[in-house]
Amino acid sequence: MNLKIDLPNEKATMSLGLKIAQSLPSEISNITIGLEGEMGAGKSTLVRAVLRGTGYKKIVPSPTYTLVEPYEVDLGKIYHIDLYRISDPDELEFLGWSDLNDGLKFIEWPQRAPLLLDQADLILSLEYILSGRSLEFNSKTKKGDDIVKKIHISR
C-alpha cells in the first residue's frame, strides 16, 4: 500500500510523526522502517516526532555520529539508525545489528545496505517540493500495510 502526503513545514512533519506513533502496533519488535531522502529532508525530525508520540520526553539526538541511538518507550525498544557513514553492508555486524530485532528500527540511508530495503516493512521517502516536502509511504509487508492504513484513516 502506498500513500503520499505533502508536508509544507516542520509543524506538518511533526504532526505526521505523531500520527505514525499512534499507528504503530502494540507489538513493535522486529519492525523495520527505512527512511530515504536527501540530507536535511526531515528524516531525523520525523523520527523525533514519532518518539515524542510514543511518550519519550528526553533529548533525541541525530545518530549521525553514534550510528545507533536506542530508546525505551512504553511500546518497547525503538532504534534510530543512520547508515550514512557505512561504506560496506558487512559493517552492520560491527553495529550489533543482530541484536536489534527486539525493537522497531528506523533506518536512515538504508540504500547503503541494499538488503535492508528488501527486508523493510515500510519505506518512507522524503523529498523536497516547491511547497516544502512530501513523504511517500511504500509498504512492503502486512505490518507496513497496517501502519499505512491507520495513517490514511487518521488523516
PDB file of C-alpha atoms in Angstrom:
ATOM      1  CA  MET A   1       0.000   0.000   0.000  1.00  0.00           C
ATOM      2  CA  ASN A   2       1.297   3.448  -0.905  1.00  0.00           C
ATOM      3  CA  LEU A   3       0.354   6.880   0.409  1.00  0.00           C
ATOM      4  CA  LYS A   4       1.805  10.307  -0.391  1.00  0.00           C
ATOM      5  CA  ILE A   5       1.451  13.306   1.927  1.00  0.00           C
ATOM      6  CA  ASP A   6       2.630  16.886   1.391  1.00  0.00           C
ATOM      7  CA  LEU A   7       4.425  18.462   4.337  1.00  0.00           C
ATOM      8  CA  PRO A   8       4.502  22.254   3.913  1.00  0.00           C
ATOM      9  CA  ASN A   9       6.550  22.886   7.080  1.00  0.00           C
ATOM     10  CA  GLU A  10       8.216  21.347  10.118  1.00  0.00           C
ATOM     11  CA  LYS A  11       4.977  21.509  12.096  1.00  0.00           C
ATOM     12  CA  ALA A  12       3.303  19.272   9.487  1.00  0.00           C
ATOM     13  CA  THR A  13       6.232  16.834   9.698  1.00  0.00           C
ATOM     14  CA  MET A  14       5.928  16.736  13.500  1.00  0.00           C
ATOM     15  CA  SER A  15       2.174  16.200  13.248  1.00  0.00           C
ATOM     16  CA  LEU A  16       2.675  13.307  10.826  1.00  0.00           C
ATOM     17  CA  GLY A  17       5.271  11.783  13.171  1.00  0.00           C
ATOM     18  CA  LEU A  18       2.668  11.794  15.948  1.00  0.00           C
ATOM     19  CA  LYS A  19       0.191  10.047  13.616  1.00  0.00           C
ATOM     20  CA  ILE A  20       2.811   7.439  12.775  1.00  0.00           C
ATOM     21  CA  ALA A  21       3.363   6.823  16.504  1.00  0.00           C
ATOM     22  CA  GLN A  22      -0.382   6.386  17.002  1.00  0.00           C
ATOM     23  CA  SER A  23      -0.474   3.965  14.057  1.00  0.00           C
ATOM     24  CA  LEU A  24       2.193   1.610  15.382  1.00  0.00           C
ATOM     25  CA  PRO A  25       1.048  -1.831  16.506  1.00  0.00           C
ATOM     26  CA  SER A  26       1.144  -2.751  20.183  1.00  0.00           C
ATOM     27  CA  GLU A  27       3.966  -5.198  19.384  1.00  0.00           C
ATOM     28  CA  ILE A  28       6.832  -3.313  17.718  1.00  0.00           C
ATOM     29  CA  SER A  29       9.626  -5.869  17.861  1.00  0.00           C
ATOM     30  CA  ASN A  30      11.168  -6.838  14.547  1.00  0.00           C
ATOM     31  CA  ILE A  31       9.662  -3.975  12.516  1.00  0.00           C
ATOM     32  CA  THR A  32      11.929  -2.165  10.062  1.00  0.00           C
ATOM     33  CA  ILE A  33      11.167   1.249   8.585  1.00  0.00           C
ATOM     34  CA  GLY A  34      13.592   2.694   6.045  1.00  0.00           C
ATOM     35  CA  LEU A  35      13.941   6.470   5.694  1.00  0.00           C
ATOM     36  CA  GLU A  36      15.088   7.774   2.322  1.00  0.00           C
ATOM     37  CA  GLY A  37      15.737  11.359   1.354  1.00  0.00           C
ATOM     38  CA  GLU A  38      18.401  13.951   0.794  1.00  0.00           C
ATOM     39  CA  MET A  39      20.428  15.451   3.610  1.00  0.00           C
ATOM     40  CA  GLY A  40      18.154  17.799   5.555  1.00  0.00           C
ATOM     41  CA  ALA A  41      14.911  16.402   4.116  1.00  0.00           C
ATOM     42  CA  GLY A  42      13.473  15.754   7.589  1.00  0.00           C
ATOM     43  CA  LYS A  43      14.290  12.131   8.367  1.00  0.00           C
ATOM     44  CA  SER A  44      15.557  12.764  11.904  1.00  0.00           C
ATOM     45  CA  THR A  45      12.801  15.316  12.541  1.00  0.00           C
ATOM     46  CA  LEU A  46      10.227  12.679  11.665  1.00  0.00           C
ATOM     47  CA  VAL A  47      11.787  10.070  13.973  1.00  0.00           C
ATOM     48  CA  ARG A  48      11.938  12.629  16.816  1.00  0.00           C
ATOM     49  CA  ALA A  49       8.228  13.285  16.330  1.00  0.00           C
ATOM     50  CA  VAL A  50       7.435   9.555  16.374  1.00  0.00           C
ATOM     51  CA  LEU A  51       9.402   9.191  19.606  1.00  0.00           C
ATOM     52  CA  ARG A  52       7.537  12.148  21.132  1.00  0.00           C
ATOM     53  CA  GLY A  53       4.294  10.494  20.048  1.00  0.00           C
ATOM     54  CA  THR A  54       5.241   7.372  21.999  1.00  0.00           C
ATOM     55  CA  GLY A  55       5.769   9.451  25.126  1.00  0.00           C
ATOM     56  CA  TYR A  56       9.555   9.773  25.003  1.00  0.00           C
ATOM     57  CA  LYS A  57      10.489  13.056  26.750  1.00  0.00           C
ATOM     58  CA  LYS A  58      14.300  13.140  26.752  1.00  0.00           C
ATOM     59  CA  ILE A  59      16.660  14.637  24.157  1.00  0.00           C
ATOM     60  CA  VAL A  60      16.639  12.860  20.791  1.00  0.00           C
ATOM     61  CA  PRO A  61      19.989  13.437  19.054  1.00  0.00           C
ATOM     62  CA  SER A  62      20.667  12.575  15.436  1.00  0.00           C
ATOM     63  CA  PRO A  63      22.530   9.263  15.145  1.00  0.00           C
ATOM     64  CA  THR A  64      24.886  10.686  12.518  1.00  0.00           C
ATOM     65  CA  TYR A  65      27.990  10.033  14.630  1.00  0.00           C
ATOM     66  CA  THR A  66      26.812   7.340  17.035  1.00  0.00           C
ATOM     67  CA  LEU A  67      25.172   5.389  14.170  1.00  0.00           C
ATOM     68  CA  VAL A  68      22.626   3.757  16.531  1.00  0.00           C
ATOM     69  CA  GLU A  69      20.545   5.534  19.177  1.00  0.00           C
ATOM     70  CA  PRO A  70      18.384   3.185  21.306  1.00  0.00           C
ATOM     71  CA  TYR A  71      15.211   4.344  23.093  1.00  0.00           C
ATOM     72  CA  GLU A  72      12.947   2.656  25.616  1.00  0.00           C
ATOM     73  CA  VAL A  73       9.281   3.626  25.250  1.00  0.00           C
ATOM     74  CA  ASP A  74       6.047   2.139  26.546  1.00  0.00           C
ATOM     75  CA  LEU A  75       5.660   0.059  23.365  1.00  0.00           C
ATOM     76  CA  GLY A  76       9.181  -1.389  23.684  1.00  0.00           C
ATOM     77  CA  LYS A  77      12.509  -0.545  22.092  1.00  0.00           C
ATOM     78  CA  ILE A  78      12.997   1.835  19.183  1.00  0.00           C
ATOM     79  CA  TYR A  79      16.327   2.119  17.396  1.00  0.00           C
ATOM     80  CA  HIS A  80      17.197   5.173  15.291  1.00  0.00           C
ATOM     81  CA  ILE A  81      19.970   4.108  12.940  1.00  0.00           C
ATOM     82  CA  ASP A  82      21.961   6.218  10.486  1.00  0.00           C
ATOM     83  CA  LEU A  83      23.904   4.313   7.839  1.00  0.00           C
ATOM     84  CA  TYR A  84      25.277   7.363   6.015  1.00  0.00           C
ATOM     85  CA  ARG A  85      28.823   6.583   7.167  1.00  0.00           C
ATOM     86  CA  ILE A  86      28.577   2.873   6.332  1.00  0.00           C
ATOM     87  CA  SER A  87      30.584   2.001   3.225  1.00  0.00           C
ATOM     88  CA  ASP A  88      30.042  -1.756   3.224  1.00  0.00           C
ATOM     89  CA  PRO A  89      26.943  -3.702   4.360  1.00  0.00           C
ATOM     90  CA  ASP A  90      29.234  -6.094   6.243  1.00  0.00           C
ATOM     91  CA  GLU A  91      29.874  -3.262   8.713  1.00  0.00           C
ATOM     92  CA  LEU A  92      26.363  -3.756  10.091  1.00  0.00           C
ATOM     93  CA  GLU A  93      27.543  -6.591  12.330  1.00  0.00           C
ATOM     94  CA  PHE A  94      30.007  -4.193  13.988  1.00  0.00           C
ATOM     95  CA  LEU A  95      26.948  -2.139  14.980  1.00  0.00           C
ATOM     96  CA  GLY A  96      25.473  -5.178  16.728  1.00  0.00           C
ATOM     97  CA  TRP A  97      22.850  -5.499  14.015  1.00  0.00           C
ATOM     98  CA  SER A  98      21.701  -8.982  15.003  1.00  0.00           C
ATOM     99  CA  ASP A  99      20.881  -7.662  18.495  1.00  0.00           C
ATOM    100  CA  LEU A 100      18.399  -5.057  17.209  1.00  0.00           C
ATOM    101  CA  ASN A 101      15.487  -7.346  16.299  1.00  0.00           C
ATOM    102  CA  ASP A 102      13.870  -6.806  19.683  1.00  0.00           C
ATOM    103  CA  GLY A 103      12.504  -3.444  18.604  1.00  0.00           C
ATOM    104  CA  LEU A 104      11.396  -1.119  15.859  1.00  0.00           C
ATOM    105  CA  LYS A 105      14.242   0.039  13.636  1.00  0.00           C
ATOM    106  CA  PHE A 106      14.107   3.416  11.882  1.00  0.00           C
ATOM    107  CA  ILE A 107      16.959   3.307   9.365  1.00  0.00           C
ATOM    108  CA  GLU A 108      18.229   6.447   7.664  1.00  0.00           C
ATOM    109  CA  TRP A 109      20.122   5.845   4.412  1.00  0.00           C
ATOM    110  CA  PRO A 110      19.006   2.183   4.084  1.00  0.00           C
ATOM    111  CA  GLN A 111      20.280   2.124   0.498  1.00  0.00           C
ATOM    112  CA  ARG A 112      23.808   1.839   1.987  1.00  0.00           C
ATOM    113  CA  ALA A 113      22.854  -1.767   2.761  1.00  0.00           C
ATOM    114  CA  PRO A 114      20.514  -2.776  -0.111  1.00  0.00           C
ATOM    115  CA  LEU A 115      19.359  -5.975   1.604  1.00  0.00           C
ATOM    116  CA  LEU A 116      17.695  -3.779   4.219  1.00  0.00           C
ATOM    117  CA  LEU A 117      15.407  -2.299   1.587  1.00  0.00           C
ATOM    118  CA  ASP A 118      14.259  -5.816   0.696  1.00  0.00           C
ATOM    119  CA  GLN A 119      13.645  -6.682   4.357  1.00  0.00           C
ATOM    120  CA  ALA A 120      11.915  -3.439   5.351  1.00  0.00           C
ATOM    121  CA  ASP A 121       8.253  -3.432   6.316  1.00  0.00           C
ATOM    122  CA  LEU A 122       7.862   0.163   5.215  1.00  0.00           C
ATOM    123  CA  ILE A 123       9.941   2.678   3.255  1.00  0.00           C
ATOM    124  CA  LEU A 124       9.350   6.376   3.903  1.00  0.00           C
ATOM    125  CA  SER A 125      10.725   8.595   1.142  1.00  0.00           C
ATOM    126  CA  LEU A 126      11.054  12.307   1.847  1.00  0.00           C
ATOM    127  CA  GLU A 127      11.685  14.726  -0.976  1.00  0.00           C
ATOM    128  CA  TYR A 128      11.784  18.458  -1.469  1.00  0.00           C
ATOM    129  CA  ILE A 129       8.898  20.009  -3.401  1.00  0.00           C
ATOM    130  CA  LEU A 130       8.082  23.655  -4.126  1.00  0.00           C
ATOM    131  CA  SER A 131       5.781  23.972  -1.127  1.00  0.00           C
ATOM    132  CA  GLY A 132       8.074  22.201   1.364  1.00  0.00           C
ATOM    133  CA  ARG A 133       8.460  18.434   1.362  1.00  0.00           C
ATOM    134  CA  SER A 134       6.451  15.354   0.551  1.00  0.00           C
ATOM    135  CA  LEU A 135       6.584  11.966   2.167  1.00  0.00           C
ATOM    136  CA  GLU A 136       5.672   8.783   0.353  1.00  0.00           C
ATOM    137  CA  PHE A 137       4.856   5.637   2.297  1.00  0.00           C
ATOM    138  CA  ASN A 138       5.715   2.431   0.437  1.00  0.00           C
ATOM    139  CA  SER A 139       4.558  -0.621   2.338  1.00  0.00           C
ATOM    140  CA  LYS A 140       6.302  -3.915   1.659  1.00  0.00           C
ATOM    141  CA  THR A 141       4.646  -6.228   4.230  1.00  0.00           C
ATOM    142  CA  LYS A 142       1.374  -6.709   6.101  1.00  0.00           C
ATOM    143  CA  LYS A 143       2.894  -4.916   9.111  1.00  0.00           C
ATOM    144  CA  GLY A 144       3.653  -1.962   6.850  1.00  0.00           C
ATOM    145  CA  ASP A 145       0.176  -2.104   5.294  1.00  0.00           C
ATOM    146  CA  ASP A 146      -1.437  -1.961   8.730  1.00  0.00           C
ATOM    147  CA  ILE A 147       0.556   1.145   9.712  1.00  0.00           C
ATOM    148  CA  VAL A 148      -0.220   2.938   6.427  1.00  0.00           C
ATOM    149  CA  LYS A 149      -3.928   2.073   6.650  1.00  0.00           C
ATOM    150  CA  LYS A 150      -4.160   3.583  10.148  1.00  0.00           C
ATOM    151  CA  ILE A 151      -2.371   6.753   8.997  1.00  0.00           C
ATOM    152  CA  HIS A 152      -4.660   7.037   5.975  1.00  0.00           C
ATOM    153  CA  ILE A 153      -7.755   6.674   8.177  1.00  0.00           C
ATOM    154  CA  SER A 154      -6.496   9.271  10.687  1.00  0.00           C
ATOM    155  CA  ARG A 155      -5.999  11.954   8.004  1.00  0.00           C
TER     156      ARG A 155
END
